[in-house]
Amino acid sequence: KDPIKVALPAKEMNLTYNKGGMFTTICDMDIGGEKHVVLARDVQLHPVNDQVMHADFLRVTAKTKIAVSVPVKLLGEEESPGLRDKGVLAMVRFDIQLNCSAMAIPDFVEVDISAAEIGTTVHIEDVTLPEGVTPVLEHNFTILNINEPRAIEVEEVVVEEGEEGEEGAEG
């Protein structure tokens, strides 16, 4: 269908955008008595005050397949033996690009690290994704690592003071 221009209240748009999840939430938009099921796809912000100036919405149906960015949610951080042993959690991806139905977008991807030891690497194939959801990237990418803590050793340098005139006596 052809695009439709609409004006939305600025206050509500900014609140919705700043709350988060705007690009993964399906909305019902009533335009002139006709209902449209839409999903926000792009937002343009004012360069100075970061207020929403323009938003693009995509009409979706149950058949619509889309790529969305979904945040990673960690489970079991307190129980993780690697983190209890002072391991360092290195997040490689805070969100994951997923292909899914527009009507079944997950709110987040859960990654359980309750049994993760130091040296553990979690890849996308280690995560259970909802039915019908696949990663956009086809390779087995890394989501996070639990690394061994590193300490920087600093050697103390002792400067011995010699007698005056020893080095510069000839000059």
PDB file of N, CA and C in Angstrom, residues 7-63:
ATOM      1  N   ALA A   7       0.499  12.565  11.841  1.00  0.00           N
ATOM      2  CA  ALA A   7       1.148  13.357  12.882  1.00  0.00           C
ATOM      3  C   ALA A   7       0.790  12.721  14.222  1.00  0.00           C
ATOM      4  N   LEU A   8       1.808  12.446  15.013  1.00  0.00           N
ATOM      5  CA  LEU A   8       1.604  11.846  16.332  1.00  0.00           C
ATOM      6  C   LEU A   8       2.050  12.832  17.402  1.00  0.00           C
ATOM      7  N   PRO A   9       1.464  12.765  18.591  1.00  0.00           N
ATOM      8  CA  PRO A   9       1.866  13.679  19.673  1.00  0.00           C
ATOM      9  C   PRO A   9       3.342  13.497  20.037  1.00  0.00           C
ATOM     10  N   ALA A  10       4.079  14.589  20.033  1.00  0.00           N
ATOM     11  CA  ALA A  10       5.520  14.546  20.280  1.00  0.00           C
ATOM     12  C   ALA A  10       5.854  13.973  21.652  1.00  0.00           C
ATOM     13  N   LYS A  11       5.091  14.355  22.665  1.00  0.00           N
ATOM     14  CA  LYS A  11       5.383  13.885  24.028  1.00  0.00           C
ATOM     15  C   LYS A  11       5.309  12.361  24.115  1.00  0.00           C
ATOM     16  N   GLU A  12       4.243  11.778  23.559  1.00  0.00           N
ATOM     17  CA  GLU A  12       4.074  10.324  23.609  1.00  0.00           C
ATOM     18  C   GLU A  12       5.136   9.605  22.784  1.00  0.00           C
ATOM     19  N   MET A  13       5.496  10.173  21.625  1.00  0.00           N
ATOM     20  CA  MET A  13       6.539   9.571  20.786  1.00  0.00           C
ATOM     21  C   MET A  13       7.877   9.548  21.518  1.00  0.00           C
ATOM     22  N   ASN A  14       8.221  10.671  22.163  1.00  0.00           N
ATOM     23  CA  ASN A  14       9.491  10.727  22.884  1.00  0.00           C
ATOM     24  C   ASN A  14       9.499   9.787  24.072  1.00  0.00           C
ATOM     25  N   LEU A  15       8.393   9.698  24.800  1.00  0.00           N
ATOM     26  CA  LEU A  15       8.313   8.764  25.931  1.00  0.00           C
ATOM     27  C   LEU A  15       8.457   7.331  25.467  1.00  0.00           C
ATOM     28  N   THR A  16       7.765   6.972  24.397  1.00  0.00           N
ATOM     29  CA  THR A  16       7.837   5.616  23.866  1.00  0.00           C
ATOM     30  C   THR A  16       9.248   5.293  23.375  1.00  0.00           C
ATOM     31  N   TYR A  17       9.866   6.214  22.677  1.00  0.00           N
ATOM     32  CA  TYR A  17      11.222   5.995  22.165  1.00  0.00           C
ATOM     33  C   TYR A  17      12.223   5.835  23.312  1.00  0.00           C
ATOM     34  N   ASN A  18      12.157   6.716  24.302  1.00  0.00           N
ATOM     35  CA  ASN A  18      13.116   6.687  25.415  1.00  0.00           C
ATOM     36  C   ASN A  18      12.889   5.520  26.364  1.00  0.00           C
ATOM     37  N   LYS A  19      11.689   4.980  26.392  1.00  0.00           N
ATOM     38  CA  LYS A  19      11.387   3.822  27.238  1.00  0.00           C
ATOM     39  C   LYS A  19      12.103   2.576  26.725  1.00  0.00           C
ATOM     40  N   GLY A  20      12.332   2.510  25.416  1.00  0.00           N
ATOM     41  CA  GLY A  20      12.990   1.359  24.805  1.00  0.00           C
ATOM     42  C   GLY A  20      11.982   0.352  24.280  1.00  0.00           C
ATOM     43  N   GLY A  21      12.434  -0.515  23.410  1.00  0.00           N
ATOM     44  CA  GLY A  21      11.570  -1.546  22.860  1.00  0.00           C
ATOM     45  C   GLY A  21      10.649  -1.072  21.755  1.00  0.00           C
ATOM     46  N   MET A  22      10.830   0.142  21.290  1.00  0.00           N
ATOM     47  CA  MET A  22       9.929   0.698  20.275  1.00  0.00           C
ATOM     48  C   MET A  22      10.002  -0.077  18.961  1.00  0.00           C
ATOM     49  N   PHE A  23      11.182  -0.606  18.630  1.00  0.00           N
ATOM     50  CA  PHE A  23      11.371  -1.278  17.347  1.00  0.00           C
ATOM     51  C   PHE A  23      10.971  -2.749  17.385  1.00  0.00           C
ATOM     52  N   THR A  24      10.544  -3.236  18.542  1.00  0.00           N
ATOM     53  CA  THR A  24      10.115  -4.628  18.656  1.00  0.00           C
ATOM     54  C   THR A  24       8.675  -4.744  19.160  1.00  0.00           C
ATOM     55  N   THR A  25       7.963  -3.630  19.226  1.00  0.00           N
ATOM     56  CA  THR A  25       6.591  -3.619  19.734  1.00  0.00           C
ATOM     57  C   THR A  25       5.604  -3.335  18.604  1.00  0.00           C
ATOM     58  N   ILE A  26       4.662  -4.249  18.439  1.00  0.00           N
ATOM     59  CA  ILE A  26       3.608  -4.090  17.434  1.00  0.00           C
ATOM     60  C   ILE A  26       2.576  -3.084  17.966  1.00  0.00           C
ATOM     61  N   CYS A  27       2.138  -2.169  17.098  1.00  0.00           N
ATOM     62  CA  CYS A  27       1.153  -1.151  17.479  1.00  0.00           C
ATOM     63  C   CYS A  27      -0.040  -1.207  16.537  1.00  0.00           C
ATOM     64  N   ASP A  28      -1.214  -0.905  17.079  1.00  0.00           N
ATOM     65  CA  ASP A  28      -2.407  -0.731  16.267  1.00  0.00           C
ATOM     66  C   ASP A  28      -2.582   0.761  16.056  1.00  0.00           C
ATOM     67  N   MET A  29      -2.590   1.188  14.797  1.00  0.00           N
ATOM     68  CA  MET A  29      -2.732   2.598  14.485  1.00  0.00           C
ATOM     69  C   MET A  29      -4.058   2.792  13.749  1.00  0.00           C
ATOM     70  N   ASP A  30      -4.904   3.651  14.293  1.00  0.00           N
ATOM     71  CA  ASP A  30      -6.202   3.948  13.685  1.00  0.00           C
ATOM     72  C   ASP A  30      -6.066   5.241  12.898  1.00  0.00           C
ATOM     73  N   ILE A  31      -6.170   5.127  11.568  1.00  0.00           N
ATOM     74  CA  ILE A  31      -6.018   6.292  10.703  1.00  0.00           C
ATOM     75  C   ILE A  31      -7.311   6.453   9.907  1.00  0.00           C
ATOM     76  N   GLY A  32      -8.057   7.450  10.256  1.00  0.00           N
ATOM     77  CA  GLY A  32      -9.310   7.717   9.555  1.00  0.00           C
ATOM     78  C   GLY A  32     -10.307   6.575   9.650  1.00  0.00           C
ATOM     79  N   GLY A  33     -10.352   5.901  10.784  1.00  0.00           N
ATOM     80  CA  GLY A  33     -11.279   4.799  10.982  1.00  0.00           C
ATOM     81  C   GLY A  33     -10.781   3.466  10.465  1.00  0.00           C
ATOM     82  N   GLU A  34      -9.633   3.453   9.782  1.00  0.00           N
ATOM     83  CA  GLU A  34      -9.058   2.207   9.282  1.00  0.00           C
ATOM     84  C   GLU A  34      -7.896   1.796  10.187  1.00  0.00           C
ATOM     85  N   LYS A  35      -7.930   0.549  10.665  1.00  0.00           N
ATOM     86  CA  LYS A  35      -6.879   0.073  11.564  1.00  0.00           C
ATOM     87  C   LYS A  35      -5.705  -0.496  10.761  1.00  0.00           C
ATOM     88  N   HIS A  36      -4.494  -0.142  11.213  1.00  0.00           N
ATOM     89  CA  HIS A  36      -3.267  -0.646  10.613  1.00  0.00           C
ATOM     90  C   HIS A  36      -2.418  -1.233  11.736  1.00  0.00           C
ATOM     91  N   VAL A  37      -1.882  -2.421  11.515  1.00  0.00           N
ATOM     92  CA  VAL A  37      -0.947  -3.020  12.458  1.00  0.00           C
ATOM     93  C   VAL A  37       0.437  -2.635  11.967  1.00  0.00           C
ATOM     94  N   VAL A  38       1.199  -1.932  12.817  1.00  0.00           N
ATOM     95  CA  VAL A  38       2.480  -1.372  12.386  1.00  0.00           C
ATOM     96  C   VAL A  38       3.594  -1.686  13.379  1.00  0.00           C
ATOM     97  N   LEU A  39       4.806  -1.539  12.872  1.00  0.00           N
ATOM     98  CA  LEU A  39       6.018  -1.714  13.668  1.00  0.00           C
ATOM     99  C   LEU A  39       6.959  -0.578  13.316  1.00  0.00           C
ATOM    100  N   ALA A  40       7.496   0.105  14.316  1.00  0.00           N
ATOM    101  CA  ALA A  40       8.448   1.195  14.064  1.00  0.00           C
ATOM    102  C   ALA A  40       9.725   0.618  13.461  1.00  0.00           C
ATOM    103  N   ARG A  41      10.213   1.234  12.395  1.00  0.00           N
ATOM    104  CA  ARG A  41      11.419   0.742  11.720  1.00  0.00           C
ATOM    105  C   ARG A  41      12.566   1.730  11.762  1.00  0.00           C
ATOM    106  N   ASP A  42      12.263   3.027  11.861  1.00  0.00           N
ATOM    107  CA  ASP A  42      13.332   4.020  11.860  1.00  0.00           C
ATOM    108  C   ASP A  42      12.845   5.267  12.586  1.00  0.00           C
ATOM    109  N   VAL A  43      13.760   5.904  13.310  1.00  0.00           N
ATOM    110  CA  VAL A  43      13.447   7.151  14.004  1.00  0.00           C
ATOM    111  C   VAL A  43      14.567   8.133  13.725  1.00  0.00           C
ATOM    112  N   GLN A  44      14.189   9.358  13.398  1.00  0.00           N
ATOM    113  CA  GLN A  44      15.172  10.420  13.210  1.00  0.00           C
ATOM    114  C   GLN A  44      15.059  11.376  14.383  1.00  0.00           C
ATOM    115  N   LEU A  45      16.211  11.673  14.990  1.00  0.00           N
ATOM    116  CA  LEU A  45      16.249  12.544  16.166  1.00  0.00           C
ATOM    117  C   LEU A  45      16.796  13.915  15.810  1.00  0.00           C
ATOM    118  N   HIS A  46      16.347  14.912  16.567  1.00  0.00           N
ATOM    119  CA  HIS A  46      16.881  16.266  16.424  1.00  0.00           C
ATOM    120  C   HIS A  46      18.356  16.221  16.811  1.00  0.00           C
ATOM    121  N   PRO A  47      19.241  16.867  16.039  1.00  0.00           N
ATOM    122  CA  PRO A  47      20.684  16.761  16.311  1.00  0.00           C
ATOM    123  C   PRO A  47      21.143  17.408  17.612  1.00  0.00           C
ATOM    124  N   VAL A  48      20.355  18.312  18.172  1.00  0.00           N
ATOM    125  CA  VAL A  48      20.780  19.005  19.387  1.00  0.00           C
ATOM    126  C   VAL A  48      20.101  18.443  20.629  1.00  0.00           C
ATOM    127  N   ASN A  49      18.762  18.318  20.599  1.00  0.00           N
ATOM    128  CA  ASN A  49      18.053  17.935  21.824  1.00  0.00           C
ATOM    129  C   ASN A  49      17.590  16.475  21.855  1.00  0.00           C
ATOM    130  N   ASP A  50      17.924  15.685  20.831  1.00  0.00           N
ATOM    131  CA  ASP A  50      17.579  14.260  20.763  1.00  0.00           C
ATOM    132  C   ASP A  50      16.087  13.977  20.889  1.00  0.00           C
ATOM    133  N   GLN A  51      15.256  14.899  20.470  1.00  0.00           N
ATOM    134  CA  GLN A  51      13.808  14.678  20.434  1.00  0.00           C
ATOM    135  C   GLN A  51      13.456  14.005  19.107  1.00  0.00           C
ATOM    136  N   VAL A  52      12.433  13.145  19.118  1.00  0.00           N
ATOM    137  CA  VAL A  52      11.999  12.465  17.902  1.00  0.00           C
ATOM    138  C   VAL A  52      11.423  13.500  16.937  1.00  0.00           C
ATOM    139  N   MET A  53      11.986  13.540  15.735  1.00  0.00           N
ATOM    140  CA  MET A  53      11.492  14.453  14.700  1.00  0.00           C
ATOM    141  C   MET A  53      10.626  13.723  13.680  1.00  0.00           C
ATOM    142  N   HIS A  54      10.981  12.461  13.410  1.00  0.00           N
ATOM    143  CA  HIS A  54      10.292  11.704  12.368  1.00  0.00           C
ATOM    144  C   HIS A  54      10.408  10.217  12.698  1.00  0.00           C
ATOM    145  N   ALA A  55       9.357   9.478  12.403  1.00  0.00           N
ATOM    146  CA  ALA A  55       9.377   8.030  12.601  1.00  0.00           C
ATOM    147  C   ALA A  55       8.763   7.354  11.392  1.00  0.00           C
ATOM    148  N   ASP A  56       9.363   6.243  10.978  1.00  0.00           N
ATOM    149  CA  ASP A  56       8.820   5.429   9.898  1.00  0.00           C
ATOM    150  C   ASP A  56       8.239   4.165  10.503  1.00  0.00           C
ATOM    151  N   PHE A  57       7.032   3.815  10.073  1.00  0.00           N
ATOM    152  CA  PHE A  57       6.370   2.603  10.530  1.00  0.00           C
ATOM    153  C   PHE A  57       6.146   1.688   9.339  1.00  0.00           C
ATOM    154  N   LEU A  58       6.199   0.393   9.585  1.00  0.00           N
ATOM    155  CA  LEU A  58       5.985  -0.625   8.567  1.00  0.00           C
ATOM    156  C   LEU A  58       4.689  -1.361   8.865  1.00  0.00           C
ATOM    157  N   ARG A  59       3.806  -1.449   7.876  1.00  0.00           N
ATOM    158  CA  ARG A  59       2.598  -2.259   8.058  1.00  0.00           C
ATOM    159  C   ARG A  59       3.022  -3.724   8.080  1.00  0.00           C
ATOM    160  N   VAL A  60       2.480  -4.488   9.037  1.00  0.00           N
ATOM    161  CA  VAL A  60       2.842  -5.899   9.154  1.00  0.00           C
ATOM    162  C   VAL A  60       1.591  -6.764   9.249  1.00  0.00           C
ATOM    163  N   THR A  61       1.774  -8.032   8.903  1.00  0.00           N
ATOM    164  CA  THR A  61       0.723  -9.035   9.049  1.00  0.00           C
ATOM    165  C   THR A  61       1.341 -10.259   9.710  1.00  0.00           C
ATOM    166  N   ALA A  62       0.555 -11.286   9.918  1.00  0.00           N
ATOM    167  CA  ALA A  62       1.067 -12.528  10.512  1.00  0.00           C
ATOM    168  C   ALA A  62       2.091 -13.205   9.603  1.00  0.00           C
ATOM    169  N   LYS A  63       2.054 -12.908   8.306  1.00  0.00           N
ATOM    170  CA  LYS A  63       2.989 -13.515   7.350  1.00  0.00           C
ATOM    171  C   LYS A  63       4.295 -12.735   7.218  1.00  0.00           C
TER     172      LYS A  63
END
